[in-house]
XYZ file of C-alpha atoms in Angstrom:
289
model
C 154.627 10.058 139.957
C 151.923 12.522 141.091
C 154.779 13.141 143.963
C 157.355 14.218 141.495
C 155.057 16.188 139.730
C 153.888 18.118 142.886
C 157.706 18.711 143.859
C 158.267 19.721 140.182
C 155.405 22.612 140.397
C 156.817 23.733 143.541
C 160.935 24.081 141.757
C 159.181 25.868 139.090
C 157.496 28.546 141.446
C 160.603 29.267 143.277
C 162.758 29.195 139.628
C 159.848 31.868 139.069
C 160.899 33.742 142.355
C 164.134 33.033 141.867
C 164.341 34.859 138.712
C 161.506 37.606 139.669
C 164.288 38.428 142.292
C 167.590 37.836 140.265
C 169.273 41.386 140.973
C 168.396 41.404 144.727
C 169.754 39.637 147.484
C 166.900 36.821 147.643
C 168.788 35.093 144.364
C 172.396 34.813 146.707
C 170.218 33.633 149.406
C 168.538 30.635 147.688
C 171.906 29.368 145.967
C 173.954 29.646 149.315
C 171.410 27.703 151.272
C 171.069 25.337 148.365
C 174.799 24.924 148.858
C 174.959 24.721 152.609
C 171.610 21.859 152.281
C 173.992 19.962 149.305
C 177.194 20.206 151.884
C 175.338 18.155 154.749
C 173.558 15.858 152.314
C 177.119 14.795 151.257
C 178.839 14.788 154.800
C 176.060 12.865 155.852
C 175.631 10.213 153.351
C 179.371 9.950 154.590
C 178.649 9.267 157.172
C 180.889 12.098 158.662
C 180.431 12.291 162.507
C 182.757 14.878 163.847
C 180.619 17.644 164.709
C 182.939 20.570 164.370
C 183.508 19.151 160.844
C 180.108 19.225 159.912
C 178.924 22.610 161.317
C 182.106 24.445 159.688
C 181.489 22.626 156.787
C 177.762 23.714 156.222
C 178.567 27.408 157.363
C 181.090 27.594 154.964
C 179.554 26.275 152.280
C 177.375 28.826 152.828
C 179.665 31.840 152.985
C 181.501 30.574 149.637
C 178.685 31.813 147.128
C 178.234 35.079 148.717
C 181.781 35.664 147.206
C 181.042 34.971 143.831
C 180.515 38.469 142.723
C 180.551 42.057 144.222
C 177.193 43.164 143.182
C 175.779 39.801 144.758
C 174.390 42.483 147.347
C 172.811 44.740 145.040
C 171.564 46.823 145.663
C 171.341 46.716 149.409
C 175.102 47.069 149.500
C 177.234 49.047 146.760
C 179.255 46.969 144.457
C 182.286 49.430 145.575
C 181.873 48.613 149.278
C 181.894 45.251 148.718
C 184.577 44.963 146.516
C 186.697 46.419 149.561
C 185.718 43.754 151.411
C 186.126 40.807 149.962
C 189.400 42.312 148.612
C 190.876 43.166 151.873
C 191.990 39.144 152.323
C 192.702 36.991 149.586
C 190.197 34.414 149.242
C 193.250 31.563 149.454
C 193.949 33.201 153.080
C 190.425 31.735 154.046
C 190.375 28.553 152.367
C 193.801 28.005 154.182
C 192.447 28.428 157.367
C 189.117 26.378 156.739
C 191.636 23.722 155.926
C 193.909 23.847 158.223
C 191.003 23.728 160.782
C 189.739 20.678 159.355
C 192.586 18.744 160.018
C 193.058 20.423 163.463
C 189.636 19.103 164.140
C 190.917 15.420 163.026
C 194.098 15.583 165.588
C 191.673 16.392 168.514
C 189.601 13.350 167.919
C 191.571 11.062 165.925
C 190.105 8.237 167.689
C 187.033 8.465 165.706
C 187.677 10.897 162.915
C 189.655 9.811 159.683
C 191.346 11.565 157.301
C 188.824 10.464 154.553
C 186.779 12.068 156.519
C 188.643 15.827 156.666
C 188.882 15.043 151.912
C 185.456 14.614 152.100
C 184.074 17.461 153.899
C 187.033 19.605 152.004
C 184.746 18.769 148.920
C 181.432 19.239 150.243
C 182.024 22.900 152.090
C 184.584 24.137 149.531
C 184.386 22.445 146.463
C 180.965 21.773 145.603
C 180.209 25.667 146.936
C 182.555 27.022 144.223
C 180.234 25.507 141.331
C 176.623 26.980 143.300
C 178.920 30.069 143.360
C 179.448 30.011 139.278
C 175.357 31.529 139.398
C 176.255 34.590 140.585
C 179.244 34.781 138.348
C 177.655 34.087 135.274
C 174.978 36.398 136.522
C 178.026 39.398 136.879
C 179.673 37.573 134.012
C 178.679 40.524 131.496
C 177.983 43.109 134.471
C 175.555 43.658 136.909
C 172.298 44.239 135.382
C 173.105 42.724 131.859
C 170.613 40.162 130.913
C 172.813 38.231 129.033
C 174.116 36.900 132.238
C 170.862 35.559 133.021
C 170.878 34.014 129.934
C 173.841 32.029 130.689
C 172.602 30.584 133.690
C 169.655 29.256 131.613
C 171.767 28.248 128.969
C 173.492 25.781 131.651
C 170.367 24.796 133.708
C 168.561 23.749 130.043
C 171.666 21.935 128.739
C 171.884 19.557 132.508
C 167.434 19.182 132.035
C 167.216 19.048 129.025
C 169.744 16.442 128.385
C 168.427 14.811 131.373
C 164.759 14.595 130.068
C 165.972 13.798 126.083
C 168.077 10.746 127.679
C 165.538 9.492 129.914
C 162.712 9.343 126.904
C 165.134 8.550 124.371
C 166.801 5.856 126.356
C 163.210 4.325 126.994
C 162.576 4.676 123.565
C 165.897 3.404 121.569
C 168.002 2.366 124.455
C 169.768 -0.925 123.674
C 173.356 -0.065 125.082
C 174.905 0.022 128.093
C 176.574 3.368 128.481
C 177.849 2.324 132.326
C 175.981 -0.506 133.617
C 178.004 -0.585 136.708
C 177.411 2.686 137.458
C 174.095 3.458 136.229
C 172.471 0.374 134.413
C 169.444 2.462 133.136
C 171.434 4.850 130.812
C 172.200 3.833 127.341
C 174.188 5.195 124.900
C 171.068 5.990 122.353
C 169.765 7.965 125.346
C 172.451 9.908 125.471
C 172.581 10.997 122.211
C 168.815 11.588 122.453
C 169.378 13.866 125.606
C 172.386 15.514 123.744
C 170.060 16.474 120.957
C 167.004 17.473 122.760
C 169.065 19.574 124.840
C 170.505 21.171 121.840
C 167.215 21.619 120.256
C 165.865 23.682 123.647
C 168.865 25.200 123.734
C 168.567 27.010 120.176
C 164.422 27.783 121.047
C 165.736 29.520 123.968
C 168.439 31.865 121.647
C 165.530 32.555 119.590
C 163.199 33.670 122.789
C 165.999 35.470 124.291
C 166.687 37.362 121.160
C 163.211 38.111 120.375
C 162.524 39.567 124.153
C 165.602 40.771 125.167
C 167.027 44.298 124.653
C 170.590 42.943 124.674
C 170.537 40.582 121.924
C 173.261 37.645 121.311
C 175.576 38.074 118.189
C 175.621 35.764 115.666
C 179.399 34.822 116.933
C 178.052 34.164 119.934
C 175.265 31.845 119.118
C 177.808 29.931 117.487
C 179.894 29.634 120.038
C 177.324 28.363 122.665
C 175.649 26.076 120.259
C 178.972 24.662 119.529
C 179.675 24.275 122.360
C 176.402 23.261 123.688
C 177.044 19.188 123.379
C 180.424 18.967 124.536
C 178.769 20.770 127.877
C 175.905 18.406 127.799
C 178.109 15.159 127.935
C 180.077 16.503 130.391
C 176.525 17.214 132.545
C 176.286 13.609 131.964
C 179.247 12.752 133.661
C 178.427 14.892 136.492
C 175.423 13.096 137.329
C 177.522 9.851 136.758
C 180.046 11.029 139.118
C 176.946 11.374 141.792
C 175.779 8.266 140.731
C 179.635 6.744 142.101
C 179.474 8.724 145.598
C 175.866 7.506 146.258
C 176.859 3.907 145.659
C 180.248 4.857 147.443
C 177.836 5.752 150.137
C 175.616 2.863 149.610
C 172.257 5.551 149.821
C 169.944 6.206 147.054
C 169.342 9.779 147.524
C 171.328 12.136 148.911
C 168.473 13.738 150.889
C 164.721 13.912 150.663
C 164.051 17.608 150.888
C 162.090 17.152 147.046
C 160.056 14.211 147.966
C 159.844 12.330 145.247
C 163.192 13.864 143.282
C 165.851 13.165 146.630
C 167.867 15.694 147.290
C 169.629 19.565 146.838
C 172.370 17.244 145.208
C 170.279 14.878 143.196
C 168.606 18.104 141.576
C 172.172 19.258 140.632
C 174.696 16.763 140.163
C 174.629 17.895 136.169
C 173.947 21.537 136.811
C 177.564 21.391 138.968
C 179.504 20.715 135.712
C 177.488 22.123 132.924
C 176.973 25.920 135.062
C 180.931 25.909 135.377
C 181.605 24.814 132.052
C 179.085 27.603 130.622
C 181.073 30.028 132.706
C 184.761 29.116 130.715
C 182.773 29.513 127.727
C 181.335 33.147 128.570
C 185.042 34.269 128.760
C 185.490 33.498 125.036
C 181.792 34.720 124.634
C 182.101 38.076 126.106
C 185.898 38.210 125.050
C-alpha cells in the first residue's frame, strides 16, 4: 500500500507538469512516450519476438500522437507549417505502409513469426496510439489555447478514476454480484453502480470548479450534455478495463509492465482512460457543434 501511494504522489506531480506545460511541446512528449511504453508492454506480454516488429511498432506508436493536432508543436512550430506537413500525405498512405511492412516482416521469418503476431502488434503501434492521440485532440478540440479543451480531457480522465475508485469502495462495501467473475471476479455489479455514481458526482464538482475559475465558461446545454452523457462513458470505461483484464489473462501476466511499482503498467494506468478519452471526444463534436 505505502508503494501505491508513493507511485500515486509521483502521477500526480507529473499530471501537475503535465498540465503546467499543456500548450507546449512537453504535453505531446509525455503522451507519445506513454504510448510507445503501452505498445511494448502489449507486444511483450505477447510474447512477440520478431525484432523488426517490435522496434517499428514502438517507434510508431510513438509518431501516431504527434499527429493528433497541428498546434501539438506550439508554439515551437506554427500551426500553419505544420498543417503543411502532415497534410502533404494522407495519414492512410502511412498506416498502409506500416502495415504492409508488418507482414513483409512475417514472410522473412515465417519460421518463427505468426500472423497473430503481425494483428497484435497492428493494435499495439496503431491502434492503441490513436486513443493516447485523442489528448491532443480534445486539447485542439475547441482550438488551440481554449481551456475548454483541457476541460475535456479531465472530464474523461475523472469519469475512468473516478468510476474506478467509486467501484472499488462501493464494491467492498455493497458488492454481492458477480458482474464477470470469469473475467474479473472482484467486480460486482453494486460496485459498478457505485463507481458510476461517484464518478458522476466528481464529474459535476469539477463543472462547478471549471465554471467558477475559468474565463470560458460551459453553457448550460453543454453541462447537460456531458452529464448525460457522463454514465454511458463511465460503463463503457468499465469495459475498457475489462477488455485489459481479457488480454492479460490472454497473456497469462498480471501486469502489463511494472514501470508504477505498485500500480503495473503504462497500460494498467489506462485501460479505462483508452475508451472513456475517445468517447469524450465524439461527444465534444455535439458539444462544440
Amino acid at each position: 500500500m505505502k508503494q501505491r501511494v508513493l507511485t500515486a504522489a509521483a502521477l500526480l506531480v507529473l499530471l501537475a507538469l503535465v498540465v503546467w506545460q499543456i500548450y507546449t511541446p512537453v504535453f505531446i512528449a509525455v503522451i507519445a512516450i506513454f504510448s510507445a511504453i503501452a505498445a511494448g508492454e502489449i507486444m511483450r506480454c505477447a510474447k512477440v519476438s520478431n525484432k523488426f516488429l517490435l522496434v517499428v511498432g514502438v517507434i510508431a506508436a510513438f509518431i501516431v500522437p504527434l499527429f493528433s493536432s497541428e498546434s501539438i508543436f506550439e508554439p515551437i512550430i506554427p500551426t500553419y507549417t505544420y498543417l503543411k506537413f502532415m497534410t502533404a500525405v494522407p495519414k492512410s498512405a502511412y498506416v498502409i505502409v506500416v502495415v504492409i511492412a508488418y507482414f513483409l516482416a512475417m514472410l522473412k521469418d515465417y519460421e518463427h513469426t505468426k500472423f497473430e503476431d503481425v494483428a497484435i502488434t497492428i493494435v499495439a503501434s496503431l491502434l492503441v496510439p490513436s486513443g493516447f492521440a485523442m489528448f491532443g485532440v480534445l486539447r485542439d478540440t475547441t482550438g488551440y489555447g481554449n481551456q475548454i479543451g483541457i476541460y475535456l480531457i479531465f472530464f474523461g480522465l475523472i469519469t475512468a478514476l473516478g468510476t474506478d475508485v467509486g467501484a472499488q469502495l462501493g464494491g467492498m462495501k455493497f458488492g454481492k454480484t458477480k458482474m464477470s467473475p470469469k473475467i474479473s471476479p472482484k467486480k460486482t455489479i453494486e460496485g459498478a453502480v457505485c463507481g458510476i455514481i461517484f464518478g458522476l458526482i466528481l464529474n459535476a464538482v469539477a463543472i462547478l470548479l471549471y465554471n467558477k475559475l475559468s474565463d470560458f465558461g460551459l453553457t448550460t446545454k453543454q453541462i447537460t450534455i456531458l452529464l448525460a452523457a457522463e454514465p454511458f462513458i463511465a460503463f463503457l470505461g468499465m469495459m475498457g478495463d475489462l477488455t485489459a483484464s481479457v488480454l492479460k489473462r490472454n497473456f497469462d501476466v498480471k501486469d502489463f509492465g511494472k514501470i508504477f511499482p505498485g500500480h503495473g503498467g503504462v497500460m494498467d494506468r489506462f485501460d479505462s482512460s483508452l475508451f472513456t478519452i475517445p468517447l469524450t471526444f465524439v461527444v465534444s463534436i455535439f458539444l462544440v457543434g
